[in-house]
Amino acid sequence: MESLASLCKRRGFIFQSSEIYGGINGFWDYGPLGCELKANIRDLWWRNIVRERDNVAGLDASIIMHPRVWEASGHVGGFADPMVDCRDCRRRYKADALCEEQNAQLQESEGRLSLPDGVVCTGCGSKNLTEPRAFNLMFSTHVGPVADASAMAYLRPETAQGIFADFSQILTVSRMKVPFGIAQIGKAFRNEINPRNYIFRSREFEQMELEFFIKPGEDTEWHEYWVSERLKWYDMIGLPAASLETFTYPPDELAHYAVACVDIKYAFPFGVQELEGIAARGNYDLSRHAEYSGKSQDYFDPETNERFVPHVIEPSAGVDRIALALLCNAYCEEWIPKNNTDGEPRPADPGAKRPPEGYEARTVMRFSPRIAPVKAGVFPLVKNKPELVAKARIVYEQLRRRWNCFWDQTGAIGRRYRRQDEIGTPFGVTIDFQTLDDDTVTLRDRDTMQQTRVALDELMPRMEQQIEP
Ligand code: ATP
């Protein structure tokens, strides 16, 4: 994780927020490459969930909503984590996570939580811990000039409630029929007790949520459908089933209104953790909004003349966690033959200080071409031949109209390739003297490092096959 985090900082994927002021815990900035990576995740999700389906519509709801939304959703009353403080070193923990780390389980008796004997502060080893107490994770603020209780509002802790609150309006304008979905991507905020594991658990993050409304009784089949659709999507962005785990909640661990829930997890260096939850939530949310707003959230089925509150399947994923999984999955240290002489790259031996004779080390991010922040590096072989540079510039302009590309004319060509390997650029396009004669370029593959001569007319179709198959 340390090597990855240092690469992410050095190459401009991820920075600590407000670092010049010492940073702020639980908040992160995405640099030039990080925001391209996130944009690709969002785009591929939006394309797969909204654009390529007839029965899903998009929404971009406000972050601050009427405070009653959060009463109806249950967040005001129940969106709390039990926390404990160390009285000696003042560290604060999520009580369940602290227990779990020490192979213990938080105890509950008559609605009261307590720590089992033997659980200590992992920071200083002290046993002097407070009793667990509930801590609401919502960030509150005030709307307007007077900061009193009547002006109180919350930053949304999830994007889903914007969808439920607008359900009937979208139903009217889109004229869709059940089953149909509403999708939203946006920021969510949770005042996490203990933000940690880099960008995995932060206080400001981004969600991609779909609420898929169905006829009551069809919950199980639609839930299975969405679990399978989502796994296909992960495979498509370069996280194949072998790199993921699914966890099906046993019935006694489900929320009281839920019919089923499956988490999609990734084996991070710090443990197997959730990327996405796919829940069959019954009609809990719409019914609660009907009750709290006094406005019906019924759906009328014109074919069967039935009126009902639709049930919902909710695939809810985190952009930041998916970005982190992609970064972890792509990161690779290997040894390659020096000066591109014959021989295959091979995994670096973690025990060895340096590569064997004739080899050098390279760090390569093996992103799938679909998700890679930069698709191609374009290189004029030398920078002091205006004709060659001009030709390379034409190729570059052509490619970047379509994809995010990087122009680099400085340094030895091997070093330029290596700089792109480190950020996961799948293609290197080198323009040399032969290009001026016959309109061919060298196309270099990041993973195999093989170089092939390609006619300029063939270049885009060749790249397209891998970037947008
Ligand atoms: P966890 O148990 O890890 O706190 P959760 O089950 O509370 O997560 P959900 O409420 O189901 O999470 O939110 C849906 C998705 O939003 C999660 O699968 C995750 O990808 C993302 N997410 C939730 N909380 C955070 C956070 N603090 N930082 C980054 N992403 C988050």
Short mmCIF file of C-alpha atoms in Angstrom, two decimals, residues 334-341 343-346 355 358-362 418 421 444 449:
data_model
loop_
_atom_site.label_atom_id
_atom_site.label_comp_id
_atom_site.label_asym_id
_atom_site.label_seq_id
_atom_site.Cartn_x
_atom_site.Cartn_y
_atom_site.Cartn_z
CA GLU A 334 8.70 -6.38 -12.38
CA TRP A 335 12.10 -6.94 -13.95
CA ILE A 336 12.61 -6.35 -17.62
CA PRO A 337 15.55 -7.02 -19.94
CA LYS A 338 17.79 -3.95 -20.19
CA ASN A 339 17.66 -1.85 -23.36
CA ASN A 340 14.68 -3.82 -24.62
CA THR A 341 16.87 -6.79 -25.52
CA GLY A 343 13.46 -11.71 -22.92
CA GLU A 344 10.16 -11.48 -21.17
CA PRO A 345 9.34 -9.22 -18.22
CA ARG A 346 9.21 -11.23 -15.02
CA PRO A 355 17.32 -7.19 -10.42
CA GLY A 358 20.99 -7.73 -17.64
CA TYR A 359 17.64 -6.70 -16.11
CA GLU A 360 16.23 -3.48 -14.76
CA ALA A 361 13.23 -2.83 -12.52
CA ARG A 362 10.05 -1.27 -13.81
CA ARG A 418 8.84 3.85 -18.64
CA ASP A 421 4.23 2.41 -17.87
CA ARG A 444 4.40 -0.25 -28.31
CA MET A 449 6.66 -4.18 -24.39
#
